[in-house]
Amino acid sequence: MKKEKPVGLYVHVPFCVKKCAYCDFLSAPASDAIKERYVNLLCEEIEKKAERYPGYRGRTVFFGGGTPTVLKAEQLERILYKLKECFSIPEKEDLPAPQEPEITLECNPGTADGADLKKLREAGFNRLSIGLQSMRNEELKKLGRIHTREDFLETFYLAGEAGFRNINVDLMSALPGQSVESYAGTLREAAALRPEHISAYSLIIEEGTPFYERYAKADAERGKNGSDTEHLLPTEEEERQMYELTEEILGQSGYHRYEISNYALPGYECRHNITYWKRGDYLGLGLGAASLMDNCRFSNSGDMEEYCAQLQGCKKEGGKDFHPDLQRLSIQEQMEEFMFLGLRLTRGISRREFQKYFNVPIGHVYGEVLKKMEERKFLAESEDRIFLTKRGIDVSNIILAEFLL
Amino acid sequence: MEHTDLSRIRNFCIIAHIDHGKSTLADRIIEKTGLLTSREMQDQVLDNMDLERERGITIKAQTVRLVYQAKDGNEYIFNLIDTPGHVDFNYEVSRALAACDGAILVVDAAQGIEAQTLANVYLALDHDLDVFPVINKIDLPSADPEHVIEEIEDVIGLEAQDAPLISAKNGIGIEEVLEQVVARVPAPGGSADAPLKALIFDSVYDSYKGVIVFCRLREGRVKKGTRIKMMATGATAEVVEVGYFGAGQFIPCEELQAGMVGYLTASIKNVKDTRVGDTVTDLDNPCEEPLPGYKKVNPMVYCGIYPADTNKYPDLRDALEKLQLNDASLFYEPETSLALGFGFRCGFLGLLHLDIIQERLEREYNLDLVTTAPGVIYKVYKTGGEMIELTNPSNLPDPSEIDYMEEPVVSAEIMVTTEFIGPIMQLCQERRGRYISTEYIETTRALLKYELPLNEIIYDFFDALKSRSRGYASFDYDLKGYETSKLVKLDILINKEEVDALSFIVHADSAYERGRKMCEKLKEEIPRHLFEIPIQAAVGGKVIARETVKAMRKDVLAKCYGGDITRKKKLLEKQKEGKKRMRQVGNVEIPQSAFMSVLKLDTRD
């Protein structure tokens, strides 16, 4: 029998209860009818994609959004079953942990009750990612989040009750009005609950969001007047302190940093996300979802009508997919990605792997950059591996940009 | 030749302050004389360079020959000679005036007399032109023609009671202007039988015909085959074609005679041989004396021009070469800078001229440029008695070798309403001005006379003047000469390395202030790096000001959402692209705009 290739499956659910003020993801509130139509489209796409990419076995699944749990448990279940059926995801859950498929569901506090969670767990979801962001209600309010700290605690408790043994909590630093102390409090309280995984991002003000209008200008002015700090974002120095605190506090609680923004208890690193950094194959399903298959990058349209049309086109072409943005990565682009994605992992990249993958020593391509960055202590090496130092992580954008050829 | 009757020729120009409507009136005159149909009329016929049209100013003088059917039943030939409208081109203005016999003075009915109006009128009177005033823009609600007429009579002493009241924009009163041209501009004199004596008042380069020389014949005649000599440059040539100026075209004719305005071509390859102001004569039958007033115009303002992309150096050289074919006052020579690589030191008549050349290089030749701070020519007297003319601050000799230095000084006239005299005087003080006098033109307006160092006015003086007088002050100047001055070279060190392209010469008393401002400005311009960057200003090795660009401490990509790598890569690419547009000095990336920082140091922000 032909050996099956592993693939990560991402399912995008572009719906939420209410759009947050900082959010620039593809997501919006929608009616039940639209949601139902979308679920059907998704199932159709899953079938088509499976036909287009035969011989793949789903190893990880990630339902992201939006807030996937604004769909009914039954709808989520239907999608997951379709995935299992089309991508031969093993049904049994009594496999030992490393072989068990990792099936993550993102949710927001208050969008799923105990019964829903139980149903979802039984359907096969075995990892839950909860968008907490902050333990401070006033900070949540400024973000435009609909939940409170209490809502989160309840959802977290119910998830445990429902049998979720692998839970992630999303946190954010550099929030408007957030102090270093309040952030430290959020970290400590979150760690005390012992979730298996914690993601800690810093807020990025994206163009086109209400936050951009509200803060980008004030941010530029910051430091000139210094007044009205209540509504301003933390200073760069505070932001950096928060970043440092994250590793310090979570480290003390037994979480290790395995990626720039991700921390886990041993053995609970998110395998789906690691696929992104290690450039494993993954298929994005649903509105606007991005894929990397066989060194081709492509994505679905972010426009609902276009997305439908793509599916129709796919039908007409006799199962061939239809992605106008499909880009076959050149060797050079693959090298760039290998570096700027791989270096996001704290263990970094392997010289041997580079050589194996591209058939050329890494020094021939990146010798100069590596030397420069190691001299300045932004990169370090240990045996075969090259990785970002703590200083390097802080300014990783600048370092990673150096690896573009 | 049909029109050899000199009494039917009128050679004249229009003079005005900028924006008072000179070009619009010219358009209307061309329209009314019927040489063009309305359909053929481009909006402003005389200004045919794009740039001129956009900026609303005339850079190169254009000239047109018109036929006017006067009310007396006769047909007259009008040669309307256009004059550049900016102080940078004062010499060109004076030569254009010298080609005329009379001038129409256009005064804005709302604004009244301005500094340039006066300067131009005096210039015209110096050339013995008959000047008659025209009051324009009478249709404006704020027009006050009575007042302006009074002003013209009181201030300039010109009879203005019967000045035509017109609106060039709306075509009101144009007939009257034309009739007055016939009546008040004298017919030209001169004898066609005397030896050839023609004034060059402009020239353009044409790739087929070579240089086209614009001239006014004072004496004699010229036609195809005449062997001519330029009396100042000594260049000789044989005439290939003569003719006169249609609107936007050259119309060949048999012969040009005394009193006429026209052009000649003689396969001349370089405008340097046909300098404005020179006299053309017949090589075989030369006149005794050239016409008076010729001088070689010299650049007053210098700066370094470098290609942003160092590979474009040959393109920049070709472009400058081509521009110089048409612009004898543009000077350039190769130079190198540690920071900027290979480029050119260029000389200009003034800052506007610099601006225009820079824009033409960017627009017409598609070049991306880095320009260094403009400076003037300093005279450096060395202890050994030798004098050098310094155009690039980097070439300043060691202070121990310098005996003393001189800088150019101008006589400036500033017209201002009395309420702003205070602020304007203060500005002139700040710019090391020497007060000469105040003349009250009427109760609410005064003419301030100052002597100012040229290097204090070439940057932002114009802007400062406008902002401190709410736009009411106007300004004109003339080079007066050189004066001894306490000057020093201000060096800028970025991350401890001296950046040659940022050095400039400054008066010792303002060195500290300028140095401090320069550091502040550069701090804003230079992006943060992964390390701290000290920015220092130094005079003779002694640091007088310092700022620091703090190190970038945090710059992290957020979540990679749903595997959307393309977007992340775009962010990184943007970061990298930004770096490409910078100049590397040591370890520091300096944006190109930083090299112009010195221009933005207005003393009061």
Short mmCIF file of N, CA, C and O in Angstrom, two decimals, chain B residues 217-259:
data_model
loop_
_atom_site.label_atom_id
_atom_site.label_comp_id
_atom_site.label_asym_id
_atom_site.label_seq_id
_atom_site.Cartn_x
_atom_site.Cartn_y
_atom_site.Cartn_z
N LEU B 217 17.40 92.77 -33.71
CA LEU B 217 18.35 93.47 -34.57
C LEU B 217 18.31 94.96 -34.29
O LEU B 217 17.26 95.59 -34.39
N ARG B 218 19.45 95.49 -33.90
CA ARG B 218 19.56 96.92 -33.67
C ARG B 218 19.97 97.64 -34.96
O ARG B 218 19.49 98.72 -35.25
N GLU B 219 20.92 97.02 -35.65
CA GLU B 219 21.41 97.61 -36.90
C GLU B 219 21.60 96.46 -37.91
O GLU B 219 21.79 95.32 -37.52
N GLY B 220 21.59 96.83 -39.18
CA GLY B 220 21.99 95.88 -40.22
C GLY B 220 20.94 94.86 -40.58
O GLY B 220 19.75 95.00 -40.28
N ARG B 221 21.41 93.82 -41.24
CA ARG B 221 20.51 92.78 -41.70
C ARG B 221 21.22 91.43 -41.65
O ARG B 221 22.45 91.38 -41.66
N VAL B 222 20.43 90.37 -41.62
CA VAL B 222 21.01 89.03 -41.61
C VAL B 222 20.10 88.09 -42.38
O VAL B 222 18.88 88.22 -42.33
N LYS B 223 20.71 87.19 -43.17
CA LYS B 223 19.92 86.21 -43.91
C LYS B 223 20.74 84.95 -44.08
O LYS B 223 21.89 84.88 -43.65
N LYS B 224 20.15 83.96 -44.72
CA LYS B 224 20.84 82.70 -44.94
C LYS B 224 22.17 82.98 -45.65
O LYS B 224 22.22 83.71 -46.62
N GLY B 225 23.23 82.38 -45.11
CA GLY B 225 24.53 82.54 -45.74
C GLY B 225 25.40 83.60 -45.09
O GLY B 225 26.61 83.64 -45.30
N THR B 226 24.79 84.51 -44.31
CA THR B 226 25.60 85.53 -43.62
C THR B 226 26.55 84.83 -42.66
O THR B 226 26.13 83.94 -41.91
N ARG B 227 27.82 85.22 -42.71
CA ARG B 227 28.76 84.65 -41.74
C ARG B 227 28.76 85.54 -40.52
O ARG B 227 29.01 86.75 -40.61
N ILE B 228 28.45 84.95 -39.41
CA ILE B 228 28.26 85.77 -38.21
C ILE B 228 29.30 85.46 -37.15
O ILE B 228 29.95 84.41 -37.16
N LYS B 229 29.42 86.42 -36.21
CA LYS B 229 30.35 86.24 -35.10
C LYS B 229 29.66 86.69 -33.82
O LYS B 229 29.01 87.73 -33.79
N MET B 230 29.78 85.89 -32.75
CA MET B 230 29.31 86.28 -31.43
C MET B 230 30.45 87.06 -30.78
O MET B 230 31.53 86.51 -30.55
N MET B 231 30.22 88.33 -30.49
CA MET B 231 31.34 89.20 -30.15
C MET B 231 32.00 88.87 -28.81
O MET B 231 33.19 89.05 -28.65
N ALA B 232 31.23 88.38 -27.83
CA ALA B 232 31.84 88.09 -26.53
C ALA B 232 32.49 86.70 -26.50
O ALA B 232 33.61 86.55 -26.03
N THR B 233 31.80 85.71 -27.03
CA THR B 233 32.37 84.36 -26.97
C THR B 233 33.32 84.12 -28.13
O THR B 233 34.12 83.19 -28.09
N GLY B 234 33.23 84.93 -29.16
CA GLY B 234 34.13 84.78 -30.29
C GLY B 234 33.71 83.69 -31.27
O GLY B 234 34.40 83.45 -32.26
N ALA B 235 32.62 83.01 -30.99
CA ALA B 235 32.19 81.91 -31.85
C ALA B 235 31.74 82.47 -33.20
O ALA B 235 31.14 83.54 -33.27
N THR B 236 32.04 81.72 -34.26
CA THR B 236 31.60 82.14 -35.59
C THR B 236 30.79 81.01 -36.22
O THR B 236 30.94 79.85 -35.84
N ALA B 237 29.94 81.39 -37.18
CA ALA B 237 29.10 80.38 -37.83
C ALA B 237 28.48 80.99 -39.06
O ALA B 237 28.52 82.21 -39.27
N GLU B 238 27.92 80.11 -39.90
CA GLU B 238 27.23 80.61 -41.09
C GLU B 238 25.74 80.38 -40.93
O GLU B 238 25.31 79.27 -40.62
N VAL B 239 24.98 81.42 -41.16
CA VAL B 239 23.54 81.34 -40.91
C VAL B 239 22.87 80.37 -41.89
O VAL B 239 23.14 80.41 -43.09
N VAL B 240 22.05 79.50 -41.33
CA VAL B 240 21.34 78.51 -42.14
C VAL B 240 19.91 78.96 -42.40
O VAL B 240 19.34 78.73 -43.45
N GLU B 241 19.35 79.61 -41.39
CA GLU B 241 17.93 79.98 -41.51
C GLU B 241 17.68 81.19 -40.63
O GLU B 241 18.25 81.32 -39.55
N VAL B 242 16.81 82.10 -41.08
CA VAL B 242 16.31 83.15 -40.20
C VAL B 242 14.79 83.11 -40.26
O VAL B 242 14.21 82.54 -41.18
N GLY B 243 14.16 83.71 -39.24
CA GLY B 243 12.71 83.69 -39.25
C GLY B 243 12.14 84.42 -38.05
O GLY B 243 12.87 85.06 -37.29
N TYR B 244 10.84 84.34 -37.91
CA TYR B 244 10.21 84.97 -36.75
C TYR B 244 9.38 83.95 -36.00
O TYR B 244 9.30 82.78 -36.39
N PHE B 245 8.78 84.41 -34.91
CA PHE B 245 8.14 83.48 -33.98
C PHE B 245 6.65 83.43 -34.17
O PHE B 245 5.95 84.41 -33.93
N GLY B 246 6.15 82.29 -34.64
CA GLY B 246 4.72 82.07 -34.59
C GLY B 246 4.40 81.63 -33.17
O GLY B 246 5.30 81.55 -32.34
N ALA B 247 3.16 81.40 -32.88
CA ALA B 247 2.85 80.92 -31.54
C ALA B 247 3.26 79.46 -31.45
O ALA B 247 2.67 78.62 -32.08
N GLY B 248 4.31 79.21 -30.71
CA GLY B 248 4.76 77.84 -30.53
C GLY B 248 5.45 77.24 -31.75
O GLY B 248 5.68 76.06 -31.81
N GLN B 249 5.79 78.05 -32.76
CA GLN B 249 6.52 77.51 -33.91
C GLN B 249 7.43 78.56 -34.52
O GLN B 249 7.26 79.75 -34.30
N PHE B 250 8.39 78.07 -35.26
CA PHE B 250 9.33 78.97 -35.92
C PHE B 250 8.96 79.09 -37.40
O PHE B 250 8.78 78.09 -38.09
N ILE B 251 8.80 80.34 -37.87
CA ILE B 251 8.38 80.55 -39.26
C ILE B 251 9.54 81.20 -40.02
O ILE B 251 9.89 82.34 -39.77
N PRO B 252 10.15 80.45 -40.94
CA PRO B 252 11.32 81.00 -41.65
C PRO B 252 10.93 82.18 -42.53
O PRO B 252 9.78 82.29 -43.01
N CYS B 253 11.87 83.11 -42.77
CA CYS B 253 11.64 84.21 -43.70
C CYS B 253 12.96 84.50 -44.43
O CYS B 253 13.99 83.89 -44.13
N GLU B 254 12.91 85.43 -45.36
CA GLU B 254 14.06 85.76 -46.20
C GLU B 254 15.20 86.38 -45.40
O GLU B 254 16.35 85.99 -45.50
N GLU B 255 14.82 87.39 -44.65
CA GLU B 255 15.84 88.24 -44.07
C GLU B 255 15.30 88.94 -42.83
O GLU B 255 14.12 89.24 -42.74
N LEU B 256 16.16 89.18 -41.86
CA LEU B 256 15.80 90.02 -40.71
C LEU B 256 16.56 91.33 -40.85
O LEU B 256 17.73 91.34 -41.23
N GLN B 257 15.85 92.41 -40.47
CA GLN B 257 16.47 93.73 -40.61
C GLN B 257 16.41 94.48 -39.30
O GLN B 257 15.67 94.11 -38.40
N ALA B 258 17.17 95.55 -39.26
CA ALA B 258 17.19 96.42 -38.08
C ALA B 258 15.77 96.69 -37.61
O ALA B 258 14.89 96.96 -38.42
N GLY B 259 15.55 96.62 -36.28
CA GLY B 259 14.23 96.90 -35.72
C GLY B 259 13.40 95.64 -35.53
O GLY B 259 12.43 95.64 -34.79
#
